[in-house]
Coordinates of N, CA, C and O and ligand atoms in Angstrom, one line a residue:
M61 N 0.8 -1.3 0.0 CA 0.1 0.3 0.2 C 1.1 1.4 0.1 O 2.1 1.0 0.5
K62 N 0.4 2.1 -1.1 CA 1.4 3.4 -0.9 C 0.5 4.4 -0.5 O -0.9 4.7 -1.1
L63 N 0.8 5.2 0.4 CA 0.1 6.6 1.0 C -0.1 7.3 -0.4 O 0.7 7.8 -1.0
Y64 N -1.3 7.9 -0.2 CA -1.4 8.9 -1.4 C -2.0 10.0 -1.3 O -1.8 11.2 -1.4
I65 N -3.1 10.1 0.0 CA -3.6 11.3 0.3 C -3.5 11.4 1.9 O -4.2 10.4 2.5
D66 N -2.5 12.3 2.6 CA -2.4 11.8 4.1 C -3.6 12.6 5.0 O -4.5 13.3 4.3
K67 N -3.6 12.0 6.1 CA -4.9 12.6 7.0 C -4.9 14.4 7.2 O -6.0 14.5 7.2
K68 N -3.9 14.5 7.0 CA -3.8 16.3 7.0 C -4.5 17.3 6.0 O -5.4 17.9 6.0
S69 N -4.2 16.5 5.0 CA -4.8 16.9 3.6 C -6.2 16.9 3.2 O -7.0 17.1 2.6
I70 N -6.7 15.7 3.7 CA -8.0 15.3 4.0 C -8.8 15.8 4.4 O -9.7 16.8 4.3
E71 N -8.5 16.6 5.8 CA -9.2 17.3 6.8 C -9.1 18.6 6.1 O -10.2 19.5 6.4
K72 N -8.3 19.4 5.5 CA -8.0 20.1 5.2 C -8.9 20.5 4.4 O -9.8 21.3 3.8
R73 N -9.4 19.7 2.9 CA -10.1 19.8 2.0 C -11.7 19.5 2.3 O -12.4 19.9 2.1
V74 N -11.7 18.8 3.4 CA -13.1 18.3 4.2 C -13.7 19.6 4.9 O -14.7 20.1 4.8
N75 N -12.4 20.4 5.6 CA -13.3 22.0 6.0 C -13.4 23.0 4.5 O -14.4 23.3 5.2
E76 N -12.6 22.6 3.7 CA -13.0 23.8 2.6 C -14.6 23.4 2.3 O -15.4 24.4 1.9
L77 N -14.5 22.2 1.8 CA -16.2 21.4 1.3 C -17.4 21.9 2.3 O -18.3 22.7 2.0
A78 N -16.9 21.7 3.7 CA -17.9 22.2 4.6 C -17.9 23.9 4.8 O -19.5 24.1 4.7
D79 N -17.1 24.3 4.6 CA -17.3 25.9 4.5 C -18.2 26.5 3.2 O -18.9 27.2 3.5
R80 N -18.0 25.9 2.4 CA -18.9 26.2 0.8 C -20.4 25.7 1.1 O -21.0 26.4 0.5
I81 N -20.3 24.4 1.6 CA -22.0 23.9 2.4 C -22.5 24.7 3.0 O -23.5 25.2 2.7
S82 N -21.5 25.1 3.9 CA -22.3 26.3 5.0 C -22.8 27.7 4.5 O -23.6 28.2 4.7
K83 N -22.4 28.1 3.4 CA -22.6 29.0 2.6 C -23.6 28.8 2.1 O -24.5 30.0 1.6
D84 N -23.5 28.2 0.9 CA -24.7 27.8 0.0 C -25.7 27.2 0.4 O -26.9 27.8 0.1
Y85 N -25.9 26.8 2.0 CA -27.0 26.6 2.4 C -27.8 27.0 3.9 O -28.6 26.7 4.5
K86 N -27.2 28.1 3.6 CA -27.2 29.0 4.6 C -29.1 29.4 4.8 O -29.3 29.4 3.7
G87 N -29.4 29.1 6.2 CA -30.9 29.5 6.3 C -31.8 28.0 6.0 O -32.7 28.3 6.0
K88 N -31.1 27.2 5.6 CA -31.8 26.0 5.2 C -31.2 25.1 5.9 O -30.2 25.0 7.0
V89 N -32.2 23.9 5.8 CA -31.6 22.3 6.5 C -31.7 21.5 5.6 O -32.7 20.9 5.7
P90 N -30.5 21.6 5.2 CA -30.3 19.8 4.3 C -30.2 18.5 5.0 O -30.2 18.5 6.2
I91 N -30.9 17.8 4.0 CA -30.7 16.5 4.7 C -29.5 16.0 3.9 O -29.1 15.5 2.6
F92 N -28.6 15.2 4.6 CA -27.2 14.9 4.3 C -27.5 13.4 3.9 O -28.1 12.7 5.2
I93 N -27.2 12.8 2.6 CA -27.8 11.2 2.6 C -26.2 10.3 2.1 O -26.0 10.3 1.0
G94 N -25.9 9.6 3.1 CA -24.7 9.0 3.0 C -24.8 7.3 2.3 O -26.0 6.8 2.8
V95 N -23.8 7.3 1.6 CA -24.2 5.8 0.8 C -23.2 5.0 1.3 O -22.2 5.1 1.6
L96 N -23.9 4.1 2.0 CA -23.0 3.2 2.9 C -22.2 2.1 1.8 O -22.5 1.9 0.6
N97 N -21.4 1.4 2.4 CA -20.6 1.4 3.5 C -19.5 2.7 3.5 O -19.3 3.5 4.7
G98 N -19.2 2.9 2.2 CA -17.9 3.8 2.1 C -17.8 5.2 2.5 O -16.9 5.5 3.2
A99 N -19.1 5.9 2.6 CA -19.2 7.4 3.1 C -19.4 7.6 4.5 O -19.3 8.9 4.7
F100 N -19.6 6.1 5.4 CA -19.5 6.7 6.6 C -18.5 7.5 7.1 O -19.1 8.4 8.1
V101 N -17.3 7.4 6.8 CA -16.2 8.5 7.8 C -16.3 9.8 7.0 O -16.1 10.6 8.0
F102 N -16.5 9.9 5.9 CA -16.4 11.4 5.1 C -17.8 12.0 5.9 O -17.5 13.3 6.1
M103 N -18.7 11.3 5.8 CA -20.3 12.0 6.1 C -19.7 12.3 7.6 O -20.4 13.5 7.8
S104 N -19.4 11.7 8.6 CA -19.3 12.3 9.9 C -18.2 13.2 10.1 O -18.7 13.9 11.0
D105 N -17.3 13.2 9.2 CA -16.5 14.7 9.4 C -17.1 15.8 8.9 O -17.1 16.9 9.2
L106 N -17.7 15.6 7.7 CA -18.6 16.6 7.0 C -19.5 17.5 7.9 O -19.6 18.4 7.9
V107 N -20.5 16.5 8.2 CA -21.5 17.0 8.8 C -21.1 17.8 10.3 O -22.0 18.6 10.7
R108 N -20.3 16.9 10.9 CA -19.4 17.9 11.8 C -19.4 19.4 11.9 O -18.9 20.1 12.9
R109 N -18.7 19.5 10.3 CA -17.9 20.6 10.4 C -18.8 21.7 9.6 O -18.6 23.0 9.8
V110 N -20.3 21.4 9.2 CA -21.0 22.1 8.7 C -21.7 23.1 9.8 O -22.1 22.1 10.4
K111 N -21.8 24.4 9.1 CA -22.6 25.1 10.3 C -23.8 25.2 10.5 O -24.3 25.9 11.7
V112 N -24.7 24.6 9.2 CA -26.1 24.7 9.2 C -26.4 23.8 10.0 O -26.0 22.3 10.1
D113 N -27.6 24.0 10.4 CA -28.4 22.9 10.9 C -28.7 22.0 10.0 O -28.8 21.9 8.5
S114 N -28.9 20.7 10.1 CA -28.6 19.5 9.2 C -29.5 18.3 9.7 O -29.8 18.0 11.0
E115 N -29.8 17.4 8.9 CA -30.3 15.6 8.9 C -29.9 15.0 8.5 O -28.9 15.2 7.1
I116 N -29.4 13.7 8.9 CA -28.8 12.7 7.9 C -29.9 11.7 7.6 O -30.9 11.1 8.5
D117 N -29.7 10.7 6.7 CA -30.3 9.6 6.1 C -29.1 8.7 5.5 O -28.0 9.3 5.2
F118 N -29.2 7.5 5.4 CA -28.2 6.8 4.7 C -29.0 5.9 3.8 O -30.0 5.2 3.6
L119 N -28.4 5.5 2.5 CA -29.0 4.7 1.7 C -27.7 3.5 1.5 O -26.8 3.8 1.7
K120 N -28.1 2.4 1.2 CA -27.2 1.3 0.7 C -27.6 0.9 -0.6 O -28.6 0.0 -1.0
L121 N -26.5 0.7 -1.6 CA -26.5 -0.3 -2.8 C -25.5 -1.6 -2.6 O -24.8 -1.6 -1.5
S122 N -25.7 -2.3 -3.6 CA -25.3 -3.5 -3.8 C -23.6 -2.8 -4.1 O -23.4 -2.0 -4.5
S123 N -22.7 -3.9 -3.5 CA -21.3 -3.2 -3.3 C -20.5 -4.0 -4.5 O -21.3 -4.9 -5.1
Y124 N -19.5 -4.0 -4.7 CA -18.5 -4.8 -5.6 C -18.4 -6.2 -5.0 O -17.4 -6.9 -6.2
G125 N -18.6 -6.2 -4.0 CA -18.4 -7.8 -3.5 C -16.8 -7.6 -3.0 O -16.7 -6.6 -2.9
D126 N -15.9 -8.4 -3.9 CA -14.7 -8.6 -2.9 C -14.0 -8.0 -4.3 O -12.5 -8.1 -4.7
N127 N -14.4 -7.5 -5.1 CA -13.9 -7.1 -6.7 C -13.4 -5.7 -6.7 O -13.8 -4.8 -6.2
K128 N -12.5 -5.2 -7.7 CA -11.9 -3.8 -7.7 C -12.5 -3.0 -9.3 O -12.8 -1.9 -9.1
I129 N -13.8 -4.0 -9.6 CA -14.4 -3.7 -10.9 C -15.7 -4.0 -10.7 O -16.5 -5.0 -10.2
S130 N -16.7 -2.7 -10.8 CA -17.9 -2.7 -10.8 C -18.9 -3.8 -11.6 O -18.0 -4.1 -12.6
S131 N -19.8 -4.3 -10.9 CA -20.2 -5.7 -11.7 C -21.1 -5.3 -13.0 O -21.7 -5.6 -13.6
G132 N -21.5 -3.4 -12.7 CA -22.3 -3.0 -13.8 C -23.6 -3.2 -13.5 O -24.6 -2.6 -13.9
D133 N -24.1 -3.9 -12.5 CA -25.4 -4.1 -11.5 C -25.4 -3.4 -10.2 O -25.2 -3.8 -9.2
V134 N -26.3 -2.5 -10.4 CA -26.8 -1.6 -9.1 C -27.8 -2.3 -8.3 O -29.0 -2.3 -9.1
R135 N -28.0 -2.4 -7.3 CA -28.9 -2.9 -6.4 C -29.3 -2.5 -5.5 O -28.4 -2.1 -4.5
L136 N -30.5 -2.2 -5.0 CA -30.9 -1.0 -3.6 C -31.1 -1.8 -2.2 O -31.6 -2.7 -2.4
L137 N -30.1 -1.8 -1.8 CA -30.1 -2.8 -0.6 C -30.8 -2.4 0.6 O -31.2 -2.7 1.7
K138 N -30.6 -1.1 1.2 CA -31.6 -0.1 2.1 C -31.7 1.2 1.6 O -31.0 2.1 1.1
D139 N -33.3 1.5 1.6 CA -33.7 2.5 1.0 C -33.8 3.4 2.0 O -33.5 3.8 3.2
L140 N -34.1 4.9 1.7 CA -34.3 5.9 2.8 C -35.5 5.9 3.6 O -36.4 5.0 3.4
N141 N -35.5 6.1 4.5 CA -36.3 6.2 5.6 C -36.9 7.7 5.7 O -37.7 7.8 6.3
C142 N -36.5 8.9 5.2 CA -36.9 10.5 5.6 C -37.5 10.7 4.3 O -37.5 10.1 3.1
P143 N -38.4 11.4 4.1 CA -39.4 11.9 3.0 C -38.7 12.8 2.8 O -37.8 14.0 3.2
V144 N -38.3 13.0 1.3 CA -37.3 14.0 0.7 C -37.9 14.9 -0.2 O -37.3 16.1 -0.9
A145 N -39.5 15.0 -0.4 CA -40.0 15.7 -1.1 C -40.0 17.4 -0.4 O -40.1 17.8 1.1
N146 N -39.7 18.2 -0.9 CA -39.4 19.8 -1.0 C -38.5 20.1 0.1 O -38.5 21.0 0.8
R147 N -37.4 19.2 0.1 CA -36.2 19.0 1.1 C -34.7 19.7 0.0 O -35.0 19.1 -1.1
D148 N -34.0 20.1 1.0 CA -32.4 20.4 0.0 C -31.9 19.0 0.6 O -31.4 18.9 1.6
I149 N -31.3 18.3 -0.9 CA -30.6 17.1 -0.4 C -29.3 17.1 -1.0 O -28.9 17.7 -1.7
I150 N -28.2 16.6 0.0 CA -27.0 16.2 -0.5 C -26.3 15.1 -0.5 O -26.5 14.6 0.8
V151 N -26.3 14.3 -1.5 CA -25.9 12.8 -1.4 C -24.6 13.1 -1.3 O -23.4 13.6 -1.6
V152 N -24.1 12.0 -0.1 CA -22.4 12.3 0.4 C -21.9 10.7 -0.2 O -22.7 9.5 0.2
E153 N -21.1 10.8 -1.0 CA -20.2 9.5 -1.8 C -18.7 9.4 -1.0 O -18.5 10.4 -1.0
D154 N -18.3 8.3 -1.2 CA -16.9 8.2 -0.8 C -16.2 8.2 -2.3 O -14.7 9.3 -2.2
I155 N -16.4 7.8 -3.1 CA -15.6 8.1 -4.4 C -16.8 7.7 -5.8 O -17.7 6.9 -5.2
I156 N -16.7 8.1 -6.6 CA -17.4 8.2 -7.8 C -16.5 7.6 -8.9 O -15.4 7.9 -9.3
D157 N -16.5 6.4 -9.6 CA -16.1 5.4 -10.4 C -16.6 5.6 -12.0 O -16.2 6.4 -12.6
S158 N -17.3 4.5 -12.2 CA -18.1 4.1 -13.6 C -19.1 5.3 -13.4 O -19.6 5.8 -14.4
G159 N -19.8 5.9 -12.5 CA -20.7 6.8 -12.2 C -22.1 6.1 -12.0 O -23.2 6.9 -12.0
L160 N -22.2 5.1 -12.2 CA -23.6 3.9 -12.3 C -24.2 4.2 -10.7 O -25.3 4.5 -10.9
S161 N -23.9 4.3 -9.7 CA -24.0 4.5 -8.6 C -24.9 5.5 -8.4 O -25.8 5.9 -8.1
I162 N -24.1 6.6 -8.4 CA -24.5 8.1 -8.5 C -25.6 8.7 -9.3 O -26.9 8.7 -8.7
K163 N -25.6 7.7 -10.8 CA -26.8 8.0 -11.3 C -28.0 7.1 -11.0 O -29.0 7.6 -11.0
Y164 N -27.9 6.1 -10.4 CA -28.9 5.2 -9.9 C -29.6 5.9 -8.6 O -31.1 6.1 -8.5
I165 N -28.9 6.7 -7.8 CA -29.1 7.2 -6.8 C -30.0 8.5 -7.4 O -31.0 8.8 -6.9
R166 N -29.3 9.2 -8.2 CA -30.1 10.5 -8.8 C -31.7 10.3 -9.0 O -32.4 11.1 -9.0
N167 N -31.8 9.2 -9.8 CA -33.1 9.4 -10.4 C -33.9 8.7 -9.2 O -35.1 8.7 -9.4
L168 N -33.4 7.9 -8.2 CA -34.2 7.3 -7.3 C -34.6 8.6 -6.6 O -35.7 8.8 -5.9
I169 N -33.6 9.6 -6.2 CA -34.2 10.5 -5.4 C -35.2 11.6 -5.9 O -36.1 12.3 -5.6
A170 N -34.5 11.5 -7.4 CA -35.2 12.8 -8.1 C -37.0 12.6 -8.3 O -37.4 13.4 -8.1
Y171 N -36.8 11.5 -8.2 CA -38.4 10.7 -8.1 C -39.4 11.3 -7.2 O -40.4 11.5 -7.5
H172 N -38.8 11.6 -6.3 CA -39.5 12.0 -5.0 C -39.6 13.7 -4.8 O -39.8 13.9 -4.0
K173 N -39.0 14.3 -5.8 CA -39.1 15.4 -6.1 C -38.6 16.5 -4.8 O -39.5 17.1 -4.2
P174 N -37.3 16.6 -4.8 CA -36.7 17.3 -3.5 C -36.7 18.9 -4.3 O -36.5 19.0 -5.2
S175 N -36.4 19.7 -3.1 CA -36.4 20.9 -3.9 C -35.2 21.3 -4.5 O -34.6 22.0 -5.3
S176 N -34.3 20.7 -4.0 CA -33.0 20.8 -4.5 C -31.8 19.5 -4.4 O -32.3 18.5 -3.5
L177 N -31.1 19.4 -5.1 CA -30.1 17.6 -5.0 C -29.0 17.9 -5.6 O -28.6 18.5 -7.0
E178 N -27.9 17.6 -4.6 CA -26.5 17.9 -5.1 C -25.9 17.1 -4.4 O -26.3 16.0 -3.9
F179 N -24.5 16.9 -4.6 CA -23.7 16.0 -4.7 C -22.8 16.1 -4.1 O -21.7 17.1 -4.6
A180 N -21.7 15.4 -3.0 CA -20.7 15.4 -2.6 C -19.6 14.3 -2.3 O -20.3 13.1 -1.8
S181 N -19.1 14.2 -3.3 CA -18.0 13.0 -2.8 C -16.5 13.0 -2.7 O -15.7 14.3 -3.7
L182 N -16.3 12.8 -2.1 CA -14.5 12.8 -1.7 C -13.4 12.7 -2.8 O -12.6 13.4 -2.9
L183 N -13.9 11.9 -3.5 CA -13.0 11.3 -4.7 C -13.8 11.1 -6.0 O -15.0 10.9 -5.9
L184 N -13.0 11.4 -6.9 CA -13.9 11.3 -8.1 C -12.6 10.5 -9.2 O -11.5 11.4 -9.4
K185 N -13.0 9.5 -9.7 CA -11.7 9.2 -10.6 C -12.1 9.7 -12.3 O -13.1 10.2 -12.4
K186 N -11.0 10.3 -12.5 CA -10.5 11.0 -13.6 C -11.0 9.8 -14.9 O -10.8 8.5 -14.9
G187 N -11.4 10.3 -16.0 CA -11.7 9.7 -17.2 C -12.9 9.3 -16.9 O -13.5 8.2 -18.0
L188 N -13.9 9.5 -16.1 CA -15.1 9.2 -15.8 C -15.8 10.1 -17.2 O -15.8 11.3 -17.1
S189 N -16.8 9.3 -18.0 CA -17.2 10.0 -19.3 C -18.3 10.3 -19.3 O -18.9 11.6 -19.7
N190 N -19.3 9.8 -18.8 CA -20.8 9.5 -19.1 C -21.4 10.1 -17.9 O -22.7 9.7 -17.7
L191 N -21.1 10.8 -17.4 CA -22.2 11.6 -16.4 C -22.4 13.0 -16.6 O -21.7 13.5 -17.3
D192 N -23.9 13.1 -17.2 CA -24.4 13.8 -17.7 C -24.9 14.9 -16.6 O -25.9 16.4 -16.7
F193 N -24.4 15.1 -15.1 CA -24.8 16.4 -14.4 C -23.6 16.7 -13.4 O -22.5 15.6 -13.7
K194 N -23.3 17.5 -12.6 CA -21.8 17.9 -11.8 C -22.6 17.4 -10.6 O -23.3 17.4 -9.8
V195 N -20.9 17.2 -10.0 CA -20.9 17.1 -8.8 C -20.3 18.1 -8.2 O -19.2 18.6 -8.5
K196 N -21.2 18.9 -7.3 CA -20.7 20.0 -6.8 C -19.8 20.1 -6.0 O -19.2 20.9 -6.0
Y197 N -19.6 19.2 -5.1 CA -18.5 19.5 -3.9 C -17.7 18.1 -4.2 O -18.4 17.2 -3.8
T198 N -16.6 18.2 -4.8 CA -15.7 16.9 -5.0 C -14.3 17.4 -4.1 O -13.7 18.4 -4.0
G199 N -14.0 16.5 -3.5 CA -12.7 16.5 -2.6 C -11.6 16.9 -3.3 O -10.9 17.6 -3.6
F200 N -11.1 15.6 -4.3 CA -10.0 15.0 -5.0 C -10.2 14.5 -6.2 O -11.4 13.6 -5.9
K201 N -9.8 14.9 -7.3 CA -9.9 14.2 -8.6 C -8.6 13.4 -8.5 O -7.3 13.5 -8.3
I202 N -9.0 11.9 -8.6 CA -7.5 11.2 -8.6 C -7.5 10.1 -10.0 O -8.7 10.0 -10.6
P203 N -6.3 9.9 -10.3 CA -6.2 8.4 -11.6 C -7.0 7.6 -11.2 O -7.4 7.3 -10.0
N204 N -6.8 6.8 -12.3 CA -7.7 5.4 -12.3 C -7.1 4.4 -11.8 O -6.5 3.4 -12.2
K205 N -6.9 4.6 -10.3 CA -6.3 3.5 -9.4 C -7.4 3.1 -8.4 O -8.2 3.9 -7.7
F206 N -7.0 1.7 -7.7 CA -8.0 1.4 -6.6 C -7.2 2.3 -5.0 O -6.7 1.9 -4.8
V207 N -7.9 2.6 -4.3 CA -7.7 3.4 -3.1 C -8.4 2.7 -1.9 O -9.6 2.3 -2.3
V208 N -7.9 2.8 -1.0 CA -8.3 2.2 0.3 C -8.1 3.2 1.1 O -7.5 4.1 1.2
G209 N -9.0 3.0 2.5 CA -8.7 3.9 3.5 C -10.1 5.2 3.8 O -10.5 5.5 3.0
Y210 N -10.2 5.9 5.0 CA -10.9 6.7 5.1 C -12.5 6.2 4.8 O -12.9 7.0 3.9
G211 N -12.6 5.1 5.1 CA -14.1 4.6 4.9 C -14.0 3.8 3.1 O -14.9 2.8 3.4
L212 N -12.9 3.6 2.6 CA -12.6 3.2 1.6 C -12.4 1.9 1.6 O -11.3 1.9 2.5
D213 N -12.9 0.4 1.2 CA -12.2 -0.8 1.3 C -11.9 -1.6 0.3 O -12.2 -1.0 -1.0
Y214 N -11.0 -2.5 0.4 CA -10.9 -3.6 -0.3 C -11.4 -4.9 0.3 O -10.7 -5.3 1.5
A215 N -12.3 -5.6 -0.3 CA -13.2 -6.8 0.6 C -13.4 -6.5 1.7 O -13.0 -7.3 2.5
Q216 N -13.9 -5.5 2.2 CA -14.2 -5.2 3.7 C -13.3 -4.7 4.1 O -13.6 -4.3 5.7
K217 N -11.7 -4.8 4.1 CA -10.7 -4.0 4.9 C -10.2 -2.6 4.5 O -10.5 -2.0 3.4
Y218 N -9.8 -2.3 5.7 CA -8.7 -0.9 5.5 C -9.7 0.4 5.3 O -9.3 1.5 5.6
R219 N -11.1 0.4 5.7 CA -11.9 1.2 6.4 C -11.4 2.1 7.3 O -11.7 3.3 7.4
N220 N -10.6 1.6 8.2 CA -10.4 2.3 9.3 C -9.1 3.2 9.5 O -8.7 3.7 10.1
L221 N -8.4 3.1 8.2 CA -7.3 3.9 8.2 C -7.9 5.2 7.6 O -8.2 5.9 7.4
K222 N -6.5 5.9 8.5 CA -6.9 7.4 8.5 C -6.4 8.2 7.2 O -7.3 9.2 7.0
S223 N -5.7 8.0 6.5 CA -5.1 8.5 5.5 C -5.8 7.7 4.3 O -6.0 6.3 4.4
I224 N -5.5 8.0 2.9 CA -6.1 7.7 1.8 C -4.7 6.8 1.0 O -3.9 7.7 0.8
Y225 N -4.9 5.3 1.0 CA -3.8 4.6 0.0 C -4.0 3.9 -1.3 O -5.1 3.8 -1.3
I226 N -3.0 4.0 -2.3 CA -3.3 2.8 -3.3 C -3.1 2.1 -3.3 O -1.7 1.7 -2.3
L227 N -4.1 0.7 -3.5 CA -3.8 -0.6 -2.9 C -2.8 -0.9 -4.7 O -3.2 -0.7 -5.4
Q228 N -1.4 -1.5 -4.3 CA -0.6 -2.1 -5.3 C -0.9 -3.3 -5.0 O -1.2 -4.5 -4.2
N229 N -1.1 -4.4 -6.7 CA -1.4 -5.7 -6.7 C 0.1 -6.5 -6.8 O 1.4 -5.6 -7.2
Ligands
IMP1601 P1 -19.2 3.6 -9.8 O1 -20.9 3.2 -9.3 O2 -18.4 2.8 -10.5 O3 -19.1 4.9 -9.3 O4 -18.9 3.1 -8.1 C1 -19.0 3.8 -6.7 C2 -18.7 2.6 -5.6 O5 -17.8 1.6 -6.0 C3 -18.3 3.7 -4.5 O6 -19.4 4.3 -3.4 C4 -17.3 2.9 -4.0 O7 -17.9 2.2 -2.8 C5 -16.9 1.9 -4.8 N1 -15.7 1.8 -5.3 C6 -14.9 2.3 -6.4 N2 -13.8 2.8 -7.0 C7 -13.3 2.4 -5.6 C8 -12.1 2.4 -5.0 O8 -11.0 2.7 -5.5 N3 -11.6 2.1 -4.2 C9 -12.7 1.3 -2.8 N4 -14.2 1.5 -3.3 C10 -14.2 1.8 -4.6
MG1602 MG1 -19.4 3.5 -1.8

């Protein structure tokens, strides 16, 4: 494993994103929707740094299993518990790779007519060609490498690491 983004840099970037969100949502009460399992660390740091009142909920999608490549088949394992109609929604992801998960989530939430819908992803893999909407709050753009730590796993391990590492084979 090779160190890629250290914990200090992550902290600094999460603070910057939280400041932007605090400004953009002044006077509003957004609902942060974390995508399990990977987003749990980023989500918990982010919501504690955002200065406006907020609510939280979680979604869970089918995972990669123990593979490093998406099966291309996205299934919903846990739906939302909160009503999202007429609310300001911020979906929180650990990483966007093929974009399949985030597209699925966007359709799912848009169907319930929120007043606004934005995305916060700690990482965005470059070379992502087919996303037809913007990820407003992006932490870091990274090359097409498999990364672990700070919530991200390989075969369910390494989520507890404080920094982000490139997994070499
Ligand atoms: P997508 O649907 O291909 O965009 O995949 C998104 C999901 O796959 C993320 O939420 C992660 O859970 C997982 N994933 C994608 N790339 C990586 C990686 O480099 N490390 C760990 N998990 C990843
Ligand atoms: Mg995920």
